[in-house]
Short mmCIF file of C-alpha atoms in Angstrom, two decimals:
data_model
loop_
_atom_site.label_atom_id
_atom_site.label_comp_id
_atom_site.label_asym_id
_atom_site.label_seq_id
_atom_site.Cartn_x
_atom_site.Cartn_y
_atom_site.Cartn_z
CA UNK A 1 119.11 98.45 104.15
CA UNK A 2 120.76 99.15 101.58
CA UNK A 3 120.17 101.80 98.85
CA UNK A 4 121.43 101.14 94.91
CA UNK A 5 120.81 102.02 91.66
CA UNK A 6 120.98 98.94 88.94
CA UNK A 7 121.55 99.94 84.97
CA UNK A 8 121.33 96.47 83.12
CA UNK A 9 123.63 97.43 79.64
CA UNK A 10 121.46 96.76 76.16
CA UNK A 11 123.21 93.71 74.44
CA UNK A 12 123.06 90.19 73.09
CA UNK A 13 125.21 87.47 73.90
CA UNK A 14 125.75 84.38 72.09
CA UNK A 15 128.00 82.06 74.41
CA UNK A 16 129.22 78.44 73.38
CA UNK A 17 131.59 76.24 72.08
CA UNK A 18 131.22 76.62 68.34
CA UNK A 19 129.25 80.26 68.66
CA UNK A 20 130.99 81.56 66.03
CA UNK A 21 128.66 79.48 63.38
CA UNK A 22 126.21 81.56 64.08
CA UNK A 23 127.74 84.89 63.02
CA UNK A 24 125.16 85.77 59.98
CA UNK A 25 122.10 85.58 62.10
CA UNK A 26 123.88 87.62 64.57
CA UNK A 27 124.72 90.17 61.74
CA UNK A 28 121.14 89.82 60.41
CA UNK A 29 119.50 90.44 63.32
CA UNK A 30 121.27 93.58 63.94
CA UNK A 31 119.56 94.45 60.55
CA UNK A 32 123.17 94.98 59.01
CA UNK A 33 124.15 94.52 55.47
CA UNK A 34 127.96 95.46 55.04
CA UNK A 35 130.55 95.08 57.88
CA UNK A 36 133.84 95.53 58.13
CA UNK A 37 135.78 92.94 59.89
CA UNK A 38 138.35 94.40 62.15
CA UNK A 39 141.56 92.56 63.53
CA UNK A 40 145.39 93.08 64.44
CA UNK A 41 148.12 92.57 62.30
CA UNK A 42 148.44 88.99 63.89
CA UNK A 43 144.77 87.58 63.84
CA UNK A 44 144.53 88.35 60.14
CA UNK A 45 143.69 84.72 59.58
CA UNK A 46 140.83 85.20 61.59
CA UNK A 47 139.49 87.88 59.88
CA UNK A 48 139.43 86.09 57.08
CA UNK A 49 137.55 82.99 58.28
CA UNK A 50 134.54 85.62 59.33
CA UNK A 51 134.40 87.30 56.12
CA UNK A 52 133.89 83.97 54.90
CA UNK A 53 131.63 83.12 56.78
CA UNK A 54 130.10 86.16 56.78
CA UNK A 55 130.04 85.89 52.32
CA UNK A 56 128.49 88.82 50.80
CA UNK A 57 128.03 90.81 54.13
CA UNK A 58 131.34 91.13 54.36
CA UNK A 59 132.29 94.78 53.00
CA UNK A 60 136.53 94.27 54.47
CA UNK A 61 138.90 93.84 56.72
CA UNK A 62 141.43 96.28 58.22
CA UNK A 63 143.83 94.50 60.45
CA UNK A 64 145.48 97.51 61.77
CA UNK A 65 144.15 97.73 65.61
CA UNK A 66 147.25 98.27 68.40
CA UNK A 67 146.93 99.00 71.72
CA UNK A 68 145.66 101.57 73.08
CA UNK A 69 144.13 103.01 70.00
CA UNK A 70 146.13 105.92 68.88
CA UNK A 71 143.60 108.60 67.30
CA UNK A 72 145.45 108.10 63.63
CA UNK A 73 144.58 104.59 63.76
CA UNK A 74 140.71 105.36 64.61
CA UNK A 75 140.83 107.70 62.07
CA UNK A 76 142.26 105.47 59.22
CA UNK A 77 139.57 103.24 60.41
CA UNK A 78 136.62 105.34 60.09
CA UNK A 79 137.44 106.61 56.99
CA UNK A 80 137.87 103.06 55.24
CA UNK A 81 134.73 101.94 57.12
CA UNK A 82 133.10 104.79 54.87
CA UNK A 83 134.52 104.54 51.81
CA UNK A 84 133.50 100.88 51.65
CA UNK A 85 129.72 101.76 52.75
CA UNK A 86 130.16 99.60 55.64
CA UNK A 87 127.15 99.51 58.25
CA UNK A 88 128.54 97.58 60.60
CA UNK A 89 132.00 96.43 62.21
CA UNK A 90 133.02 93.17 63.01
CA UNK A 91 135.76 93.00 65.83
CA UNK A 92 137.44 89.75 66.66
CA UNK A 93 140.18 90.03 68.86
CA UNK A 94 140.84 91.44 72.36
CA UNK A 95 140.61 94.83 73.97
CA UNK A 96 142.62 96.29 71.05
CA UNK A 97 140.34 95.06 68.08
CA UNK A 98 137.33 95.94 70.27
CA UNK A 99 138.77 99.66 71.44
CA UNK A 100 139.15 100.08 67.66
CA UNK A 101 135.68 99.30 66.90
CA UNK A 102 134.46 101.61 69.90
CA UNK A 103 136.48 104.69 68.33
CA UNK A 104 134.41 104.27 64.94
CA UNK A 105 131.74 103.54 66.96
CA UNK A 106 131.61 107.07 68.47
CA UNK A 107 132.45 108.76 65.88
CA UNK A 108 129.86 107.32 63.39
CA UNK A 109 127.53 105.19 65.58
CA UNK A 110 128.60 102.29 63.38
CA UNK A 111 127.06 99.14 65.58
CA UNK A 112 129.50 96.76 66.83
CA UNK A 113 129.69 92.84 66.90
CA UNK A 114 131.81 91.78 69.18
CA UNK A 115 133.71 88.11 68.79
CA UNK A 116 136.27 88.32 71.75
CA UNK A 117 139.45 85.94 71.45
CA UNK A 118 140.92 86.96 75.08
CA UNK A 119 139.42 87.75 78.14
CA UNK A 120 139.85 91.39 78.58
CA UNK A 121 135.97 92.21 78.66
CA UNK A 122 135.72 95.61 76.97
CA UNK A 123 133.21 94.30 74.87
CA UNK A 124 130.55 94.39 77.65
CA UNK A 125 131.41 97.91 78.18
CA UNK A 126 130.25 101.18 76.92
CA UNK A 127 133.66 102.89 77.63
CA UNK A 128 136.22 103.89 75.04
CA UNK A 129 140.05 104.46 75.08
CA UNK A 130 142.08 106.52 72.28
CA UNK A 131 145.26 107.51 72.56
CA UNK A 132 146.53 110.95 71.89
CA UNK A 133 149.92 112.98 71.96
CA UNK A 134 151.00 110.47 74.37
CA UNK A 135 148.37 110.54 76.84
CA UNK A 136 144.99 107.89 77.17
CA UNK A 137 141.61 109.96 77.30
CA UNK A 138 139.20 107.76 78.45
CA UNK A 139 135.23 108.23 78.34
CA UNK A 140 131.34 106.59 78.43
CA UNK A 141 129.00 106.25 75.75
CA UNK A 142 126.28 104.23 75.13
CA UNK A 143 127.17 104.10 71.36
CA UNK A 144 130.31 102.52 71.37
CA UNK A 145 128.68 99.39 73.73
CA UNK A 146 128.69 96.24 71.13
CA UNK A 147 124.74 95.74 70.34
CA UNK A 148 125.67 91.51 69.98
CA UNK A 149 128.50 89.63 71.06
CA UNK A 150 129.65 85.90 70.32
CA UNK A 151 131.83 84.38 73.08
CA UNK A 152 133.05 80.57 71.58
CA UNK A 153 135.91 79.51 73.75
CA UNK A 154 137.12 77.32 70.91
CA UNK A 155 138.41 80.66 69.70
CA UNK A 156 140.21 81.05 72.61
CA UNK A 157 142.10 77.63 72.37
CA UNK A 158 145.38 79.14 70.52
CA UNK A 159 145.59 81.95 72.90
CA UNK A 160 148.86 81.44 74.94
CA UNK A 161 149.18 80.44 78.20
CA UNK A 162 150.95 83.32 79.17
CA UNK A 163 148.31 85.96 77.31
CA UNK A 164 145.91 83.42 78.58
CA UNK A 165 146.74 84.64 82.32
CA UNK A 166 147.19 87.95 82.15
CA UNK A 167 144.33 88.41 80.61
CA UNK A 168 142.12 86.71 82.77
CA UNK A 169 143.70 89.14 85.53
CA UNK A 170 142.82 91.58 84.12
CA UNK A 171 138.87 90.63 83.82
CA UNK A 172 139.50 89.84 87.33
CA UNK A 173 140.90 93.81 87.93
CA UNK A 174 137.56 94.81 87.06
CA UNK A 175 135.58 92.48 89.26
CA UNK A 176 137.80 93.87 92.19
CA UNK A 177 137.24 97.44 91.78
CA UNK A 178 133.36 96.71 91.20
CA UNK A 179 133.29 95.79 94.50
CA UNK A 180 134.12 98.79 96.03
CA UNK A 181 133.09 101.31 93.80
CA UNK A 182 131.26 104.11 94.51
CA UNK A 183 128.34 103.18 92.20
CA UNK A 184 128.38 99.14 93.86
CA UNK A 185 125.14 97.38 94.09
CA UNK A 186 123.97 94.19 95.09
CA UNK A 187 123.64 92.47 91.87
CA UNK A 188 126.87 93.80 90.64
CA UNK A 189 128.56 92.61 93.84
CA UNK A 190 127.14 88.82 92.92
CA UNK A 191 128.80 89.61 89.14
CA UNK A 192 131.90 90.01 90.53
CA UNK A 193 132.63 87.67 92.82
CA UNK A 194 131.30 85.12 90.62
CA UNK A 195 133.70 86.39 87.70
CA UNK A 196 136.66 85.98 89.96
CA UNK A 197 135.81 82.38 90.96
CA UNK A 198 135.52 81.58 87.41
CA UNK A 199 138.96 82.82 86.19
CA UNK A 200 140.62 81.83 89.38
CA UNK A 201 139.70 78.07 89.22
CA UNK A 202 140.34 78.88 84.94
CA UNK A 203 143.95 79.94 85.05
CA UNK A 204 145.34 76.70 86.67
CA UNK A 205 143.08 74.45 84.09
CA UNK A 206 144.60 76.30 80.72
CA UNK A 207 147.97 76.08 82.36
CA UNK A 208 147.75 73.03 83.22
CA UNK A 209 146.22 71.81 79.60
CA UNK A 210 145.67 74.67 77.45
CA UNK A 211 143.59 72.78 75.41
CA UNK A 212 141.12 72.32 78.50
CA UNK A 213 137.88 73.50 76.48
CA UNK A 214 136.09 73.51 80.29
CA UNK A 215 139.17 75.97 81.68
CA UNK A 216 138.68 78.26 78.52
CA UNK A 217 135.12 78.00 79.12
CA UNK A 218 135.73 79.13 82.56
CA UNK A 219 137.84 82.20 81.60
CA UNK A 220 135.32 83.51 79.11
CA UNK A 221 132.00 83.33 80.92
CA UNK A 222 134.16 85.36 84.06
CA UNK A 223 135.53 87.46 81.81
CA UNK A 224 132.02 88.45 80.26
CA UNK A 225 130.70 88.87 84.29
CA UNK A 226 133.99 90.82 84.96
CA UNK A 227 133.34 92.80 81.84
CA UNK A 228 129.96 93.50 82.69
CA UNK A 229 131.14 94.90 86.35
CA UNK A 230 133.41 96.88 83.96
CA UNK A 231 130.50 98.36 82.22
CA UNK A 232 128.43 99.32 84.84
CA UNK A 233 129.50 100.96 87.88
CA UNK A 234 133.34 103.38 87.86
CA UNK A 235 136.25 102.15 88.29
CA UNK A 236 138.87 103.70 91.10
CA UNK A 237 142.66 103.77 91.57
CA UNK A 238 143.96 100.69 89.93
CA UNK A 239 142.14 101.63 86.29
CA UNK A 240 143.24 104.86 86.68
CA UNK A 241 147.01 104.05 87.20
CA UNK A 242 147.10 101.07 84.80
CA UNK A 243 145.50 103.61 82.09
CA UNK A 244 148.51 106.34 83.34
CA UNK A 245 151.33 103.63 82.92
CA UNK A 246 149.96 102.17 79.48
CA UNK A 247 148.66 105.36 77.97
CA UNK A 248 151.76 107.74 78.94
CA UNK A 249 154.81 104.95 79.11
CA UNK A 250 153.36 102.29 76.85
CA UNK A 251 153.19 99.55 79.01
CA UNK A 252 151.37 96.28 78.07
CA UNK A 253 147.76 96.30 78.62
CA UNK A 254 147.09 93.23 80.14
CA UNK A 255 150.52 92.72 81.84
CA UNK A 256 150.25 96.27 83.57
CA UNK A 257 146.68 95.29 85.12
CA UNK A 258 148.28 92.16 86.19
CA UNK A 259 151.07 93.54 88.28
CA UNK A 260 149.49 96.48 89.75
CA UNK A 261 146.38 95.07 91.38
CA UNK A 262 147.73 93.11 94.13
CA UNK A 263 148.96 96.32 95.18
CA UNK A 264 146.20 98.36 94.32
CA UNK A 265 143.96 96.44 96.63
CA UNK A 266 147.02 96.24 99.21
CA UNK A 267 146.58 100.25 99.05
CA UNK A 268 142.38 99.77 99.81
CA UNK A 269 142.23 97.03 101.66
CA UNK A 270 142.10 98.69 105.11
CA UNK A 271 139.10 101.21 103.64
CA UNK A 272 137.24 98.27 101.94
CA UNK A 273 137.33 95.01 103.87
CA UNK A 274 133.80 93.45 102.61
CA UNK A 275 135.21 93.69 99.25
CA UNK A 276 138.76 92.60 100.22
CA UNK A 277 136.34 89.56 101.73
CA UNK A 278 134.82 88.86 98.49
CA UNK A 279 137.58 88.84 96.27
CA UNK A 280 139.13 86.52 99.10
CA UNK A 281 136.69 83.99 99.09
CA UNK A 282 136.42 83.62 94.96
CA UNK A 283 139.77 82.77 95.26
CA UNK A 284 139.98 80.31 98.22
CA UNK A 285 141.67 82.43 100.83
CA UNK A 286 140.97 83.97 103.98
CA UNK A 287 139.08 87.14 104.25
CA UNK A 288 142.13 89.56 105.00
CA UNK A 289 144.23 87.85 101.67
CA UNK A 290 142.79 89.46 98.66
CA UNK A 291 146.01 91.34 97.43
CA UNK A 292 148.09 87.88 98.41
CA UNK A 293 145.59 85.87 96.75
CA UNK A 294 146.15 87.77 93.47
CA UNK A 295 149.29 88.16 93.88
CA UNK A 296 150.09 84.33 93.79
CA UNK A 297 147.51 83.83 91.45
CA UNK A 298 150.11 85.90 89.07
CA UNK A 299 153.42 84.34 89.87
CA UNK A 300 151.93 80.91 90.66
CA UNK A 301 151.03 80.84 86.74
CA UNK A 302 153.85 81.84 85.31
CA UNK A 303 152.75 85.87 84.60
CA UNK A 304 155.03 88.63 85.41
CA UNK A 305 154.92 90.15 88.91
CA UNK A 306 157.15 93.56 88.62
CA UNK A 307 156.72 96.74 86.53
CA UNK A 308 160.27 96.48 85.64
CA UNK A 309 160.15 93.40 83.77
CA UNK A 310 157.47 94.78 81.29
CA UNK A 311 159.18 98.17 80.49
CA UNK A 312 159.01 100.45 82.95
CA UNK A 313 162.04 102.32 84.10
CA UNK A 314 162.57 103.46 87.61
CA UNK A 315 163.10 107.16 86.64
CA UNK A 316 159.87 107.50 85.08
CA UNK A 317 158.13 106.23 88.54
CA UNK A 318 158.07 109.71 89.90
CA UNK A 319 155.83 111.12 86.81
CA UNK A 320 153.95 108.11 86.83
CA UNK A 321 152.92 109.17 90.48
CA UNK A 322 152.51 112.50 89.26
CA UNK A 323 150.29 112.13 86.41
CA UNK A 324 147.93 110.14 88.72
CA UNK A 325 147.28 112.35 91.12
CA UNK A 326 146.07 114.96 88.93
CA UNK A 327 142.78 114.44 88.91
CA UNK A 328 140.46 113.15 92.32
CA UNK A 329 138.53 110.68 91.46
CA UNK A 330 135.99 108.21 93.95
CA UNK A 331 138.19 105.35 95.83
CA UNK A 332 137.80 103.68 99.00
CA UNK A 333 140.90 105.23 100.26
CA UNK A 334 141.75 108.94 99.34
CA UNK A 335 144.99 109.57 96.88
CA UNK A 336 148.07 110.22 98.65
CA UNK A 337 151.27 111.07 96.77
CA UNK A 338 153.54 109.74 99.03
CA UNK A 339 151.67 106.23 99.79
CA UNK A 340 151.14 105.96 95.92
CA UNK A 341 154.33 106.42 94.99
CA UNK A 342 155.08 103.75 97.37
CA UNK A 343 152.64 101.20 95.57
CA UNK A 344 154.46 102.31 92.47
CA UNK A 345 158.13 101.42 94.28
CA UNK A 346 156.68 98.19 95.32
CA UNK A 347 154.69 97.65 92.00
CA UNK A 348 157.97 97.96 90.06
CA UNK A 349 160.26 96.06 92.66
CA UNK A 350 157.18 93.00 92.04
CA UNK A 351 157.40 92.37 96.01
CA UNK A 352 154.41 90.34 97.18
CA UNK A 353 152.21 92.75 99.20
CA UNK A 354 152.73 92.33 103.30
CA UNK A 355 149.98 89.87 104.93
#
């Protein structure tokens, strides 16, 4: 038998084509007043369509949000989110806008509404991210866990093909190491696979027809299950590289998850084969081709496969290495410098991990 301990994560979900209509009861019933809609630079039009819709509860917009959430940003944030009385945020966007709204979250408990336009999943999450003197601290806190979030794949129709995939590998990154983390459980484990199923049969649809509103439908409910994996139980080695290489060299988000996790799992396979199994059989394959399964689900679609092709220069692989092995953390297999560096060699070269 088993033994497990289950957390179930306090929010509301909305989910539909056309969800975004009902963004003032969603305020309202958060018992808000004033929120300040937050966006990048580039969804600015967005913005602007919620704080119409949203009328009089609308208190701003600050379209600021970058990756990775450098600590001036949150700061610049928080203080406008005060001096225009705001009691709520409003983050539409991906894991940028939504990290944003977690860093005024914390600092404030400012509640969060959540409208996600990719399929990263942080908004099912209580963690945080913020950036700082070049390195990514990340932490957990209830507080910074959206209390309401509105998933309308019609949002997601204009999201490129391209962002469209990497994205979704990245929800499926934290389906993966759900199912062999330390703090697994049953219920999680049906989460994840079912997450991965849903974004593997997704990515094919939206490149086939990126204006498949089932495909995009597809993408977003796996990316909420994949972000609720996220939430719930720790993540192991692939997180904690992917937050070394983006946090310390500035990597893409997104693009980084997607070309280290075939060989992150290629690293655990051997210590975790029911989750290897798992991950094989959402996507089709046979029980011993998780890291080839992902792998081809990356090139197959058009993302990119090799470190070296999204910034990453071969003379910073040897720090990258380093940085990650400074702190132990829970994985299936135990952190070795040498066989890490290794992943990192063939994470960078984008070879397709052996069968």
């Amino acid at each position: 038998m088993r033994s497990f301990v289950y957390q179930g994560l306090p929010s509301r979900v909305v989910f539909g084509a056309g969800a975004l209509a009902q963004l003032p009861q969603a305020i309202a019933a958060m018992g808000a007043q004033r929120a300040l809609v937050l966006c990048t630079p580039e969804q600015r039009a967005s913005a602007e369509r919620v704080a119409q819709l949203l009328g009089e509860r609308a208190a701003g917009i600050f379209d600021r949000a970058v990756m990775h959430v450098p600590i001036e940003t949150a700061r610049e944030a928080r203080e406008v989110a005060r001096q225009l009385g705001a009691d709520c945020a409003v983050a539409i966007g991906g894991g940028s806008t939504t990290g944003l709204g977690k860093a005024i979250a914390l600092d404030s408990g400012l509640p969060i509404l959540a409208i996600p336009t990719t399929y990263a999943g942080s908004e099912m999450t209580p963690i945080y991210g913020i950036t700082e003197a070049g390195l990514k601290k990340t932490g957990k806190d209830l507080k910074v866990l959206p209390q309401s979030v509105l998933y309308d794949p019609e949002l997601t129709l204009t999201l490129p093909v391209g962002l469209s995939v990497t994205s979704g590998l990245n929800a499926i990154a934290h389906a993966a190491e759900g199912l062999y983390s330390a703090e697994g459980n049953p219920v999680i484990d049906l989460m994840a696979e079912e997450g991965i199923a849903a974004i593997g049969r997704a990515l094919p649809g939206i490149r086939a027809n990126p204006a498949d509103l089932e495909a995009r439908g597809d993408a977003l409910y796996g990316a909420w299950l994949c972000g609720i994996v996220l939430g719930s139980v720790g993540m192991a080695l692939h997180h904690k590289l992917c937050h070394t290489l983006g946090g310390s060299f500035n990597l893409p988000h997104a693009e980084t998850h997607t070309v280290v996790l075939p060989h992150a799992l290629a690293y655990n396979a051997a210590a975790a084969p029911q989750a290897m199994a798992r991950i094989a059989r959402a996507l089709g394959r046979g029980p011993a081709e998780a890291p080839q399964a992902v792998y081809d689900l990356a090139r197959d679609n058009g993302a990119p496969v090799a470190l070296r092709d999204i910034g990453m220069k071969a003379e910073d692989l040897d720090r990258a290495c380093s940085i990650a092995m400074q702190n132990q953390y829970p994985n299936p297999r135990p952190l070795e410098a040498g066989p890490l560096r290794e992943l990192l060699q063939a994470a960078w070269e984008g070879a397709r991990p052996a069968a």
